[in-house]
CSV table of C-alpha atoms and ligand atoms in Angstrom, one decimal:
chain,number,residue,atom,x,y,z
A,1,UNK,CA,68.6,-10.1,20.4
A,2,UNK,CA,70.9,-7.5,21.3
A,3,UNK,CA,73.1,-5.2,19.0
A,4,UNK,CA,76.8,-4.7,20.2
A,5,UNK,CA,77.7,-1.9,21.6
A,6,UNK,CA,78.5,1.7,19.5
A,7,UNK,CA,81.8,1.4,20.4
A,8,UNK,CA,82.5,-2.5,19.6
A,9,UNK,CA,80.7,-1.6,16.3
A,10,UNK,CA,83.1,1.6,15.3
A,11,UNK,CA,86.0,-1.0,16.3
A,12,UNK,CA,85.0,-3.4,14.0
A,13,UNK,CA,83.9,-0.9,10.4
A,14,UNK,CA,87.3,1.1,11.1
A,15,UNK,CA,88.4,2.9,8.2
A,16,UNK,CA,85.9,2.8,5.2
A,17,UNK,CA,84.3,0.0,6.2
A,18,UNK,CA,80.5,0.7,8.1
A,19,UNK,CA,80.3,-1.0,11.4
A,20,UNK,CA,79.0,-4.8,11.5
A,21,UNK,CA,75.5,-4.8,12.4
A,22,UNK,CA,73.3,-7.3,14.2
A,23,UNK,CA,70.7,-11.0,13.6
A,24,UNK,CA,72.8,-12.1,10.3
A,25,UNK,CA,71.5,-8.4,8.5
A,26,UNK,CA,75.3,-7.9,8.9
A,27,UNK,CA,77.6,-5.3,7.2
A,28,UNK,CA,81.0,-6.4,7.8
A,29,UNK,CA,82.0,-8.9,4.4
A,30,UNK,CA,85.0,-10.0,4.3
A,31,UNK,CA,87.6,-7.7,2.2
A,32,UNK,CA,87.3,-7.9,-1.0
A,33,UNK,CA,84.8,-10.0,-2.1
A,34,UNK,CA,82.4,-6.7,-2.0
A,35,UNK,CA,83.4,-3.4,-2.7
A,36,UNK,CA,85.0,-0.9,-0.4
A,37,UNK,CA,84.2,3.1,-0.3
A,38,UNK,CA,86.2,6.1,1.1
A,39,UNK,CA,84.4,7.9,3.5
A,40,UNK,CA,84.1,10.7,4.4
A,41,UNK,CA,84.1,13.2,1.6
A,42,UNK,CA,81.6,16.2,2.0
A,43,UNK,CA,78.4,15.9,1.6
A,44,UNK,CA,77.6,16.3,-2.0
A,45,UNK,CA,73.8,16.6,-3.1
A,46,UNK,CA,72.0,15.6,-6.6
A,47,UNK,CA,71.8,18.3,-8.6
A,48,UNK,CA,68.7,20.8,-8.0
A,49,UNK,CA,66.0,21.6,-11.6
A,50,UNK,CA,63.5,24.5,-10.7
A,51,UNK,CA,60.1,24.9,-12.2
A,52,UNK,CA,60.6,29.1,-13.8
A,53,UNK,CA,57.0,30.7,-14.5
A,54,UNK,CA,55.3,28.1,-13.4
A,55,UNK,CA,57.4,24.7,-15.4
A,56,UNK,CA,59.7,21.9,-14.8
A,57,UNK,CA,60.7,20.4,-17.9
A,58,UNK,CA,62.6,17.5,-17.0
A,59,UNK,CA,64.0,14.5,-19.1
A,60,UNK,CA,65.2,11.7,-17.2
A,61,UNK,CA,67.3,8.8,-18.6
A,62,UNK,CA,66.9,5.5,-16.4
A,63,UNK,CA,70.2,3.5,-18.0
A,64,UNK,CA,72.5,1.0,-16.6
A,65,UNK,CA,75.8,2.6,-16.2
A,66,UNK,CA,79.1,4.2,-14.4
A,67,UNK,CA,78.0,6.0,-11.9
A,68,UNK,CA,80.3,7.4,-8.9
A,69,UNK,CA,78.9,5.4,-5.1
A,70,UNK,CA,80.6,5.8,-2.2
A,71,UNK,CA,83.8,6.9,-4.5
A,72,UNK,CA,84.4,4.3,-6.1
A,73,UNK,CA,83.5,3.5,-10.6
A,74,UNK,CA,80.3,1.9,-9.6
A,75,UNK,CA,78.2,0.5,-12.2
A,76,UNK,CA,74.4,0.4,-11.4
A,77,UNK,CA,70.6,2.0,-11.8
A,78,UNK,CA,70.6,5.7,-12.3
A,79,UNK,CA,68.8,9.1,-13.6
A,80,UNK,CA,70.6,10.5,-15.7
A,81,UNK,CA,74.2,9.5,-14.8
A,82,UNK,CA,73.8,10.7,-11.2
A,83,UNK,CA,73.0,9.4,-8.1
A,84,UNK,CA,70.2,9.3,-6.3
A,85,UNK,CA,68.9,11.2,-9.8
A,86,UNK,CA,68.1,15.3,-10.3
A,87,UNK,CA,66.4,17.0,-7.5
A,88,UNK,CA,63.5,18.5,-8.6
A,89,UNK,CA,62.1,21.9,-6.9
A,90,UNK,CA,58.8,22.6,-7.1
A,91,UNK,CA,56.0,25.3,-5.8
A,92,UNK,CA,52.8,24.7,-5.1
A,93,UNK,CA,50.5,25.6,-8.5
A,94,UNK,CA,53.6,24.2,-10.7
A,95,UNK,CA,53.3,21.7,-14.0
A,96,UNK,CA,56.0,19.1,-14.0
A,97,UNK,CA,56.5,17.6,-17.1
A,98,UNK,CA,58.5,14.7,-17.2
A,99,UNK,CA,60.0,13.3,-20.4
A,100,UNK,CA,60.9,9.6,-18.6
A,101,UNK,CA,63.3,7.6,-21.6
A,102,UNK,CA,63.9,4.1,-20.9
A,103,UNK,CA,67.8,3.4,-21.6
A,104,UNK,CA,67.3,-0.4,-19.5
A,105,UNK,CA,67.3,-3.9,-20.3
A,106,UNK,CA,63.7,-4.5,-18.6
A,107,UNK,CA,60.6,-2.6,-19.1
A,108,UNK,CA,59.6,0.4,-15.9
A,109,UNK,CA,57.9,3.7,-15.1
A,110,UNK,CA,57.0,6.7,-13.5
A,111,UNK,CA,55.9,6.9,-10.3
A,112,UNK,CA,56.1,10.7,-8.1
A,113,UNK,CA,55.5,8.9,-4.2
A,114,UNK,CA,53.2,11.6,-2.2
A,115,UNK,CA,52.5,13.9,-4.4
A,116,UNK,CA,48.7,15.1,-4.8
A,117,UNK,CA,48.1,14.5,-8.2
A,118,UNK,CA,46.0,12.8,-10.5
A,119,UNK,CA,46.7,9.3,-11.2
A,120,UNK,CA,45.2,9.1,-14.5
A,121,UNK,CA,46.5,9.1,-18.5
A,122,UNK,CA,50.1,11.1,-18.3
A,123,UNK,CA,49.7,12.2,-15.0
A,124,UNK,CA,51.1,9.4,-11.6
A,125,UNK,CA,49.9,6.6,-13.2
A,126,UNK,CA,51.7,3.6,-12.4
A,127,UNK,CA,49.3,1.5,-15.0
A,128,UNK,CA,52.2,2.7,-18.0
A,129,UNK,CA,55.0,0.6,-18.8
A,130,UNK,CA,58.3,1.5,-20.8
A,131,UNK,CA,59.1,-0.5,-23.1
A,132,UNK,CA,63.4,-0.7,-23.4
A,133,UNK,CA,64.0,2.0,-25.8
A,134,UNK,CA,60.8,4.2,-25.3
A,135,UNK,CA,60.2,7.0,-23.8
A,136,UNK,CA,57.2,8.0,-22.1
A,137,UNK,CA,56.3,12.2,-21.3
A,138,UNK,CA,54.2,12.7,-18.3
A,139,UNK,CA,52.6,15.6,-16.9
A,140,UNK,CA,51.8,16.6,-13.3
A,141,UNK,CA,49.8,19.1,-12.5
A,142,UNK,CA,50.2,21.1,-8.7
A,143,UNK,CA,46.3,22.4,-6.8
A,144,UNK,CA,48.0,25.7,-5.8
A,145,UNK,CA,46.7,24.4,-2.3
A,146,UNK,CA,49.8,21.9,-2.2
A,147,UNK,CA,51.0,21.1,0.9
A,148,UNK,CA,54.4,21.5,1.1
A,149,UNK,CA,57.1,19.0,1.8
A,150,UNK,CA,59.7,17.1,1.0
A,151,UNK,CA,58.3,13.4,-2.3
A,152,UNK,CA,60.4,11.1,-4.1
A,153,UNK,CA,60.0,9.6,-7.5
A,154,UNK,CA,61.1,6.1,-8.3
A,155,UNK,CA,60.0,3.7,-10.9
A,156,UNK,CA,56.8,1.7,-9.6
A,157,UNK,CA,57.0,-1.1,-12.2
A,158,UNK,CA,55.3,-4.0,-11.2
A,159,UNK,CA,57.1,-7.0,-10.5
A,160,UNK,CA,60.3,-4.4,-11.3
A,161,UNK,CA,60.4,-2.2,-8.3
A,162,UNK,CA,62.5,-3.8,-5.6
A,163,UNK,CA,65.1,-4.2,-8.3
A,164,UNK,CA,65.4,-0.9,-9.9
A,165,UNK,CA,65.1,0.9,-6.4
A,166,UNK,CA,67.6,-0.6,-5.2
A,167,UNK,CA,69.6,-0.5,-8.3
A,168,UNK,CA,69.7,3.7,-7.6
A,169,UNK,CA,67.0,4.4,-9.3
A,170,UNK,CA,65.5,7.0,-7.0
A,171,UNK,CA,65.6,10.7,-6.6
A,172,UNK,CA,63.8,13.9,-4.3
A,173,UNK,CA,61.6,16.6,-5.4
A,174,UNK,CA,60.8,19.4,-2.1
A,175,UNK,CA,57.6,21.2,-3.1
A,176,UNK,CA,58.4,24.9,-1.2
A,177,UNK,CA,56.3,26.4,1.2
A,178,UNK,CA,54.4,30.1,0.1
A,179,UNK,CA,57.4,31.6,2.9
A,180,UNK,CA,60.2,30.0,3.1
A,181,UNK,CA,61.6,29.3,6.4
A,182,UNK,CA,64.8,31.4,7.7
A,183,UNK,CA,67.0,28.5,7.9
A,184,UNK,CA,71.0,29.5,7.3
A,185,UNK,CA,71.4,26.7,4.4
A,186,UNK,CA,69.1,23.7,3.2
A,187,UNK,CA,69.9,19.9,2.7
A,188,UNK,CA,69.0,17.0,0.8
A,189,UNK,CA,69.4,13.7,1.6
A,190,UNK,CA,68.8,11.1,-0.3
A,191,UNK,CA,69.5,7.4,2.2
A,192,UNK,CA,69.8,4.0,0.6
A,193,UNK,CA,71.5,1.2,0.2
A,194,UNK,CA,72.9,-0.9,-2.5
A,195,UNK,CA,74.7,-4.7,-3.0
A,196,UNK,CA,77.9,-3.9,-4.9
A,197,UNK,CA,80.8,-6.8,-5.9
A,198,UNK,CA,84.1,-6.8,-5.3
A,199,UNK,CA,84.4,-4.8,-8.9
A,200,UNK,CA,81.4,-2.5,-8.3
A,201,UNK,CA,78.3,-4.3,-9.8
A,202,UNK,CA,75.3,-4.8,-8.3
A,203,UNK,CA,75.1,-7.9,-6.1
A,204,UNK,CA,71.4,-10.0,-6.7
A,205,UNK,CA,70.3,-10.0,-3.0
A,206,UNK,CA,69.3,-13.6,-2.0
A,207,UNK,CA,66.3,-16.2,-3.0
A,208,UNK,CA,65.5,-15.0,0.8
A,209,UNK,CA,65.6,-11.9,1.2
A,210,UNK,CA,63.4,-11.2,-1.5
A,211,UNK,CA,61.2,-12.3,0.3
A,212,UNK,CA,61.6,-10.7,3.8
A,213,UNK,CA,62.7,-7.8,1.3
A,214,UNK,CA,66.6,-7.1,0.8
A,215,UNK,CA,68.9,-4.3,2.6
A,216,UNK,CA,72.3,-3.4,0.5
A,217,UNK,CA,75.5,-4.1,2.7
A,218,UNK,CA,75.9,-0.5,1.9
A,219,UNK,CA,73.1,2.5,2.6
A,220,UNK,CA,74.3,5.4,1.1
A,221,UNK,CA,73.7,9.5,2.1
A,222,UNK,CA,73.2,11.1,-1.6
A,223,UNK,CA,75.6,8.1,-2.9
A,224,UNK,CA,78.0,8.8,-0.4
A,225,UNK,CA,79.6,7.0,1.8
A,226,UNK,CA,79.8,8.7,5.6
A,227,UNK,CA,80.0,12.0,3.6
A,228,UNK,CA,81.0,14.8,6.4
A,229,UNK,CA,78.8,18.2,6.9
A,230,UNK,CA,79.5,21.9,8.4
A,231,UNK,CA,78.1,24.3,9.6
A,232,UNK,CA,78.5,27.2,12.9
A,233,UNK,CA,77.7,27.7,15.9
A,234,UNK,CA,75.0,28.4,16.3
A,235,UNK,CA,73.6,27.9,12.5
A,236,UNK,CA,70.0,26.5,12.2
A,237,UNK,CA,69.9,24.0,8.9
A,238,UNK,CA,67.1,22.4,7.1
A,239,UNK,CA,67.3,18.7,6.6
A,240,UNK,CA,64.8,16.5,4.3
A,241,UNK,CA,65.9,13.3,4.3
A,242,UNK,CA,64.1,11.1,2.0
A,243,UNK,CA,64.0,6.9,2.8
A,244,UNK,CA,64.5,5.1,-0.2
A,245,UNK,CA,65.7,1.3,0.9
A,246,UNK,CA,63.5,-0.8,-0.4
A,247,UNK,CA,63.0,-2.8,3.0
A,248,UNK,CA,65.0,-0.9,5.8
A,249,UNK,CA,64.3,1.3,8.4
A,250,UNK,CA,65.8,4.4,8.8
A,251,UNK,CA,65.8,5.6,13.5
A,252,UNK,CA,68.3,8.2,13.0
A,253,UNK,CA,69.7,9.5,15.7
A,254,UNK,CA,72.3,13.4,15.8
A,255,UNK,CA,73.0,13.1,19.3
A,256,UNK,CA,74.3,16.3,20.7
A,257,UNK,CA,72.5,19.1,17.3
A,258,UNK,CA,69.4,19.9,19.2
A,259,UNK,CA,66.7,18.6,16.0
A,260,UNK,CA,62.9,19.8,15.6
A,261,UNK,CA,60.9,18.1,12.8
A,262,UNK,CA,58.7,20.1,10.7
A,263,UNK,CA,56.4,17.1,9.7
A,264,UNK,CA,56.9,13.5,7.7
A,265,UNK,CA,55.0,12.9,4.9
A,266,UNK,CA,53.7,15.8,2.7
A,267,UNK,CA,51.7,16.3,7.1
A,268,UNK,CA,53.0,19.5,8.5
A,269,UNK,CA,52.8,20.2,12.2
A,270,UNK,CA,51.4,23.6,13.8
A,271,UNK,CA,54.4,24.4,16.1
A,272,UNK,CA,58.0,21.6,15.1
A,273,UNK,CA,58.4,18.8,17.5
A,274,UNK,CA,61.7,18.6,19.5
A,275,UNK,CA,62.4,15.4,18.7
A,276,UNK,CA,66.4,12.6,19.6
A,277,UNK,CA,65.4,10.9,17.3
A,278,UNK,CA,63.6,10.0,14.2
A,279,UNK,CA,61.8,6.5,12.7
A,280,UNK,CA,61.7,6.4,9.2
A,281,UNK,CA,59.9,3.7,6.9
A,282,UNK,CA,61.1,3.0,3.4
A,283,UNK,CA,59.5,5.8,1.7
A,284,UNK,CA,58.9,7.9,3.9
A,285,UNK,CA,60.9,11.0,4.6
A,286,UNK,CA,61.1,13.4,7.5
A,287,UNK,CA,61.8,17.5,7.2
A,288,UNK,CA,63.7,18.5,9.9
A,289,UNK,CA,65.3,22.0,11.0
A,290,UNK,CA,68.7,20.7,13.0
A,291,UNK,CA,70.4,24.0,15.0
A,292,UNK,CA,73.9,23.2,15.1
A,293,UNK,CA,75.8,23.2,18.2
A,294,UNK,CA,79.7,23.3,18.5
A,295,UNK,CA,81.5,19.6,18.8
A,296,UNK,CA,81.2,16.8,16.0
A,297,UNK,CA,77.8,14.5,16.0
A,298,UNK,CA,77.5,11.4,13.7
A,299,UNK,CA,74.2,10.8,12.1
A,300,UNK,CA,73.5,7.3,13.5
A,301,UNK,CA,71.1,5.0,11.6
A,302,UNK,CA,70.4,2.7,14.2
A,303,UNK,CA,68.4,-1.0,14.5
A,304,UNK,CA,64.6,-0.7,14.5
A,305,UNK,CA,62.6,-4.6,15.3
A,306,UNK,CA,60.7,-5.0,11.9
A,307,UNK,CA,59.9,-8.0,12.7
A,308,UNK,CA,60.8,-11.5,11.0
A,309,UNK,CA,59.1,-15.3,9.8
A,310,UNK,CA,59.0,-16.8,13.3
A,311,UNK,CA,62.2,-19.2,12.6
A,312,UNK,CA,64.3,-17.8,9.8
A,313,UNK,CA,67.1,-16.2,10.6
A,314,UNK,CA,68.3,-12.6,9.4
A,315,UNK,CA,65.4,-12.2,9.9
A,316,UNK,CA,63.8,-8.7,8.8
A,317,UNK,CA,65.2,-6.9,11.6
A,318,UNK,CA,67.8,-4.0,10.2
A,319,UNK,CA,69.9,-3.9,11.7
A,320,UNK,CA,72.2,-1.1,14.0
A,321,UNK,CA,74.4,0.6,10.5
A,322,UNK,CA,76.1,3.4,12.8
A,323,UNK,CA,77.2,6.2,11.9
A,324,UNK,CA,76.3,6.6,8.5
A,325,UNK,CA,77.2,11.1,7.6
A,326,UNK,CA,78.6,13.8,10.0
A,327,UNK,CA,78.3,17.4,11.3
A,328,UNK,CA,81.2,19.0,12.0
A,329,UNK,CA,80.4,22.5,14.1
A,330,UNK,CA,83.2,24.7,14.8
A,331,UNK,CA,84.1,28.5,14.1
A,332,UNK,CA,82.3,31.7,15.5
A,333,UNK,CA,79.2,31.1,16.2
A,334,UNK,CA,76.3,33.7,14.5
A,335,UNK,CA,73.6,35.4,16.3
A,336,UNK,CA,70.4,32.4,16.9
A,337,UNK,CA,67.9,32.6,14.7
A,338,UNK,CA,64.0,33.2,14.9
A,339,UNK,CA,61.8,30.1,15.4
A,340,UNK,CA,60.1,28.7,12.8
A,341,UNK,CA,57.0,30.7,12.0
A,342,UNK,CA,53.9,28.5,13.7
A,343,UNK,CA,51.6,26.7,10.9
A,344,UNK,CA,48.3,26.8,10.3
A,345,UNK,CA,46.8,23.4,11.8
A,346,UNK,CA,45.7,21.2,9.1
A,347,UNK,CA,42.5,19.9,8.4
A,348,UNK,CA,41.3,17.0,10.7
A,349,UNK,CA,38.7,14.3,9.6
A,350,UNK,CA,38.1,13.3,12.6
A,351,UNK,CA,34.3,14.5,14.1
A,352,UNK,CA,32.0,13.5,11.0
A,353,UNK,CA,31.4,11.1,11.0
A,354,UNK,CA,32.8,9.1,7.3
A,355,UNK,CA,31.6,7.9,4.8
A,356,UNK,CA,32.3,4.4,4.9
A,357,UNK,CA,34.5,2.5,6.7
A,358,UNK,CA,36.8,-0.6,5.0
A,359,UNK,CA,39.1,-2.9,6.4
A,360,UNK,CA,42.6,-4.1,4.7
A,361,UNK,CA,43.9,-7.3,6.3
A,362,UNK,CA,48.1,-7.8,5.3
A,363,UNK,CA,48.8,-11.9,5.1
A,364,UNK,CA,52.0,-13.2,5.1
A,365,UNK,CA,51.5,-17.1,4.2
A,366,UNK,CA,54.0,-19.4,4.5
A,367,UNK,CA,53.7,-22.7,2.2
A,368,UNK,CA,51.7,-22.0,-0.5
A,369,UNK,CA,53.6,-22.7,-3.1
A,370,UNK,CA,52.4,-19.0,-4.0
A,371,UNK,CA,56.2,-16.9,-4.3
A,372,UNK,CA,59.7,-18.3,-4.0
A,373,UNK,CA,60.4,-20.7,-0.9
A,374,UNK,CA,56.8,-20.3,-0.6
A,375,UNK,CA,55.6,-17.5,0.9
A,376,UNK,CA,52.5,-15.7,-0.3
A,377,UNK,CA,52.3,-11.9,0.6
A,378,UNK,CA,48.5,-10.7,-0.4
A,379,UNK,CA,46.0,-7.8,1.2
A,380,UNK,CA,42.7,-9.8,1.5
A,381,UNK,CA,43.4,-12.8,0.7
A,382,UNK,CA,44.9,-12.1,-3.1
A,383,UNK,CA,48.1,-10.9,-4.8
A,384,UNK,CA,48.0,-8.1,-6.8
A,385,UNK,CA,46.2,-7.9,-10.6
A,386,UNK,CA,45.7,-4.5,-12.2
A,387,UNK,CA,43.0,-5.2,-14.1
A,388,UNK,CA,40.7,-5.9,-10.6
A,389,UNK,CA,39.2,-3.1,-8.6
A,390,UNK,CA,39.4,-4.2,-4.9
A,391,UNK,CA,38.9,-0.8,-3.4
A,392,UNK,CA,35.9,1.4,-5.1
A,393,UNK,CA,35.5,5.0,-4.0
A,394,UNK,CA,33.2,8.0,-4.4
A,395,UNK,CA,35.4,11.0,-6.4
A,396,UNK,CA,35.2,13.7,-2.6
A,397,UNK,CA,34.1,10.8,-0.5
A,398,UNK,CA,36.0,10.5,3.8
A,399,UNK,CA,37.1,6.8,4.2
A,400,UNK,CA,38.0,5.4,7.5
A,401,UNK,CA,40.3,2.9,6.9
A,402,UNK,CA,41.8,-0.1,9.2
A,403,UNK,CA,45.3,-1.5,8.4
A,404,UNK,CA,45.1,-5.1,9.6
A,405,UNK,CA,48.3,-6.6,9.1
A,406,UNK,CA,47.7,-10.4,11.0
A,407,UNK,CA,52.1,-11.9,10.0
A,408,UNK,CA,54.9,-11.4,12.1
A,409,UNK,CA,56.7,-8.3,10.5
A,410,UNK,CA,56.2,-4.8,9.8
A,411,UNK,CA,55.1,-3.6,6.9
A,412,UNK,CA,55.5,0.2,5.9
A,413,UNK,CA,51.9,1.0,3.8
A,414,UNK,CA,51.4,3.6,0.8
A,415,UNK,CA,48.8,4.6,-0.3
A,416,UNK,CA,48.8,7.3,-4.1
A,417,UNK,CA,48.1,10.5,-4.8
A,418,UNK,CA,46.0,11.2,-0.7
A,419,UNK,CA,47.5,11.0,1.8
A,420,UNK,CA,45.9,9.5,5.1
A,421,UNK,CA,45.6,11.0,8.6
A,422,UNK,CA,46.3,8.3,10.6
A,423,UNK,CA,42.9,8.2,14.0
A,424,UNK,CA,44.0,5.3,15.8
A,425,UNK,CA,46.6,3.0,16.6
A,426,UNK,CA,46.0,-1.2,18.0
A,427,UNK,CA,42.6,0.7,18.9
A,428,UNK,CA,43.7,3.5,20.2
A,429,UNK,CA,42.9,7.0,19.2
A,430,UNK,CA,46.2,9.6,18.6
A,431,UNK,CA,45.9,12.6,20.2
A,432,UNK,CA,47.1,14.7,17.8
A,433,UNK,CA,47.0,15.8,13.8
A,434,UNK,CA,49.3,13.3,11.8
A,435,UNK,CA,48.9,13.3,8.2
A,436,UNK,CA,51.9,10.4,6.0
A,437,UNK,CA,51.7,9.0,3.2
A,438,UNK,CA,53.3,5.9,3.9
A,439,UNK,CA,52.2,4.9,8.1
A,440,UNK,CA,53.6,2.1,9.4
A,441,UNK,CA,51.3,-1.3,10.2
A,442,UNK,CA,53.5,-3.3,12.6
A,443,UNK,CA,53.8,-6.6,13.0
A,444,UNK,CA,50.5,-7.8,14.6
A,445,UNK,CA,48.7,-5.3,15.3
A,446,UNK,CA,46.3,-1.9,13.0
A,447,UNK,CA,46.7,1.3,12.4
A,448,UNK,CA,43.4,2.9,11.8
A,449,UNK,CA,42.6,6.0,8.9
A,450,UNK,CA,40.7,9.1,7.5
A,451,UNK,CA,41.7,9.3,3.6
A,452,UNK,CA,39.1,12.2,1.5
A,453,UNK,CA,39.1,11.1,-1.6
A,454,UNK,CA,39.0,14.2,-3.5
A,455,UNK,CA,39.8,16.9,-6.5
A,456,UNK,CA,40.8,12.9,-8.7
A,457,UNK,CA,39.1,11.1,-10.2
A,458,UNK,CA,40.9,7.8,-11.4
A,459,UNK,CA,42.3,4.3,-10.7
A,460,UNK,CA,45.6,4.2,-8.5
A,461,UNK,CA,47.6,1.5,-5.9
A,462,UNK,CA,47.9,1.4,-2.1
A,463,UNK,CA,50.9,-1.3,-1.4
A,464,UNK,CA,53.4,-2.7,1.0
A,465,UNK,CA,56.6,-0.3,0.3
A,466,UNK,CA,58.4,-3.0,1.7
A,467,UNK,CA,59.2,-3.6,-2.5
A,468,UNK,CA,59.7,-6.7,-2.6
A,469,UNK,CA,56.6,-7.7,-0.6
A,470,UNK,CA,54.9,-5.1,-3.4
A,471,UNK,CA,56.8,-7.2,-6.1
A,472,UNK,CA,54.9,-10.5,-4.7
A,473,UNK,CA,52.0,-8.7,-4.7
A,474,UNK,CA,51.1,-6.8,-1.5
A,475,UNK,CA,49.1,-4.4,-3.7
A,476,UNK,CA,45.8,-3.3,-4.3
A,477,UNK,CA,43.5,-1.5,-6.3
A,478,UNK,CA,41.1,1.8,-5.1
A,479,UNK,CA,39.4,3.2,-7.7
A,480,UNK,CA,37.8,6.9,-7.2
A,481,UNK,CA,34.8,8.0,-9.1
B,12,C2O,CU1,57.4,5.4,-3.5
B,12,C2O,CU2,53.6,3.4,-4.8
B,12,C2O,O1,55.1,4.4,-4.2
B,13,CU,CU1,54.4,6.3,-3.9
B,14,CU,CU1,55.2,-5.5,3.8
């Protein structure tokens, strides 16, 4: 498969249209059958709600209704009528209280992705189901040493997750640093995808894309198509990028600008890493410093081959999208800003023998007749069952999990509550300290992580963050006690 050239894609893209892409996941559509977005407006950010005196109280109403998407009026899901929902800004040690009101036609609930908080009771409990017309009060207590970084929230009601996230239910959470980084400005960029028909209504994905993982025809940044940002030469900005797409992997470039990665997910590198691109699997986040250089740079999402089920046209590949936003750097240069202060080295679980080693096998079965079209999505040969504990761990123990993927497509593995330290990829030890809460497991390969089941007790889940796979059963239960 050979992606078409970027220049060609741009010509095809034309005004107000996203560029064409490769192999069947194309973003070019017949005029009139799908919503034609308006591109190029200034980047808007979701409302920001900040904690005060250690508490943030928020009411989130999930509903289907009018929202602005790509500069057009549309009908989709949203929290509080905006897509994405409000950004929640917290400090370590804060308490977050959310009243979730369900005005949808189906059950829902709320998950705070990546936060290191209790999974029990009114905490980050994905076993709660909030029925239509009802509400639920969540109460999360962040530890005083909660890692700073960018997190996010989204529904987690098994069977409905992909539909509800695809429909527009997501928002960012920022846990601030104990000492602010010196930057000219911060931006939150929530990247999502969605498909809307010509009248701006949600278009349902095909049965096949519910198995491969649906990818939307519109790729949005904060609900906008190709928004523009501006900066002055020399300014340093901090970008918090969330991949809230259901299944699309993002390979992001911003050529012409200097990029220093502070970390992925909750992890923070001791020193920022100069990078040319950042790859985010669904659910991953990037904490990125951008040092502006004169000129106009495109934030591009390039293709990622995430594999396919052999012989199926249009497989799972996340095609090239092209430009998803633009940064214009003009005006008088500002004096160079000081570099990011070094971080204390992150905890390293390598060294001591783990209390236990486990092997988990992610598999996709063909012709089993389990899902529509006969594909089954399993971990250790089983589909999700909420009442079964698949991994019983001792609270406080450090374990080593090798996650194997026997299928011909990638699966981004996610564990709630406890972050994972990647210690080996395909059997080769990694030589740096890498903490993430979504770890991509490439097709026909394996990744080994270590997990410290510290601080909290209770039951929670691990799953593939291609949310269609999760809804199809690729999820298990872990209980710490
Ligand atoms: Cu972002 Cu269990 O998910
Ligand atoms: Cu999560
Ligand atoms: Cu998967």
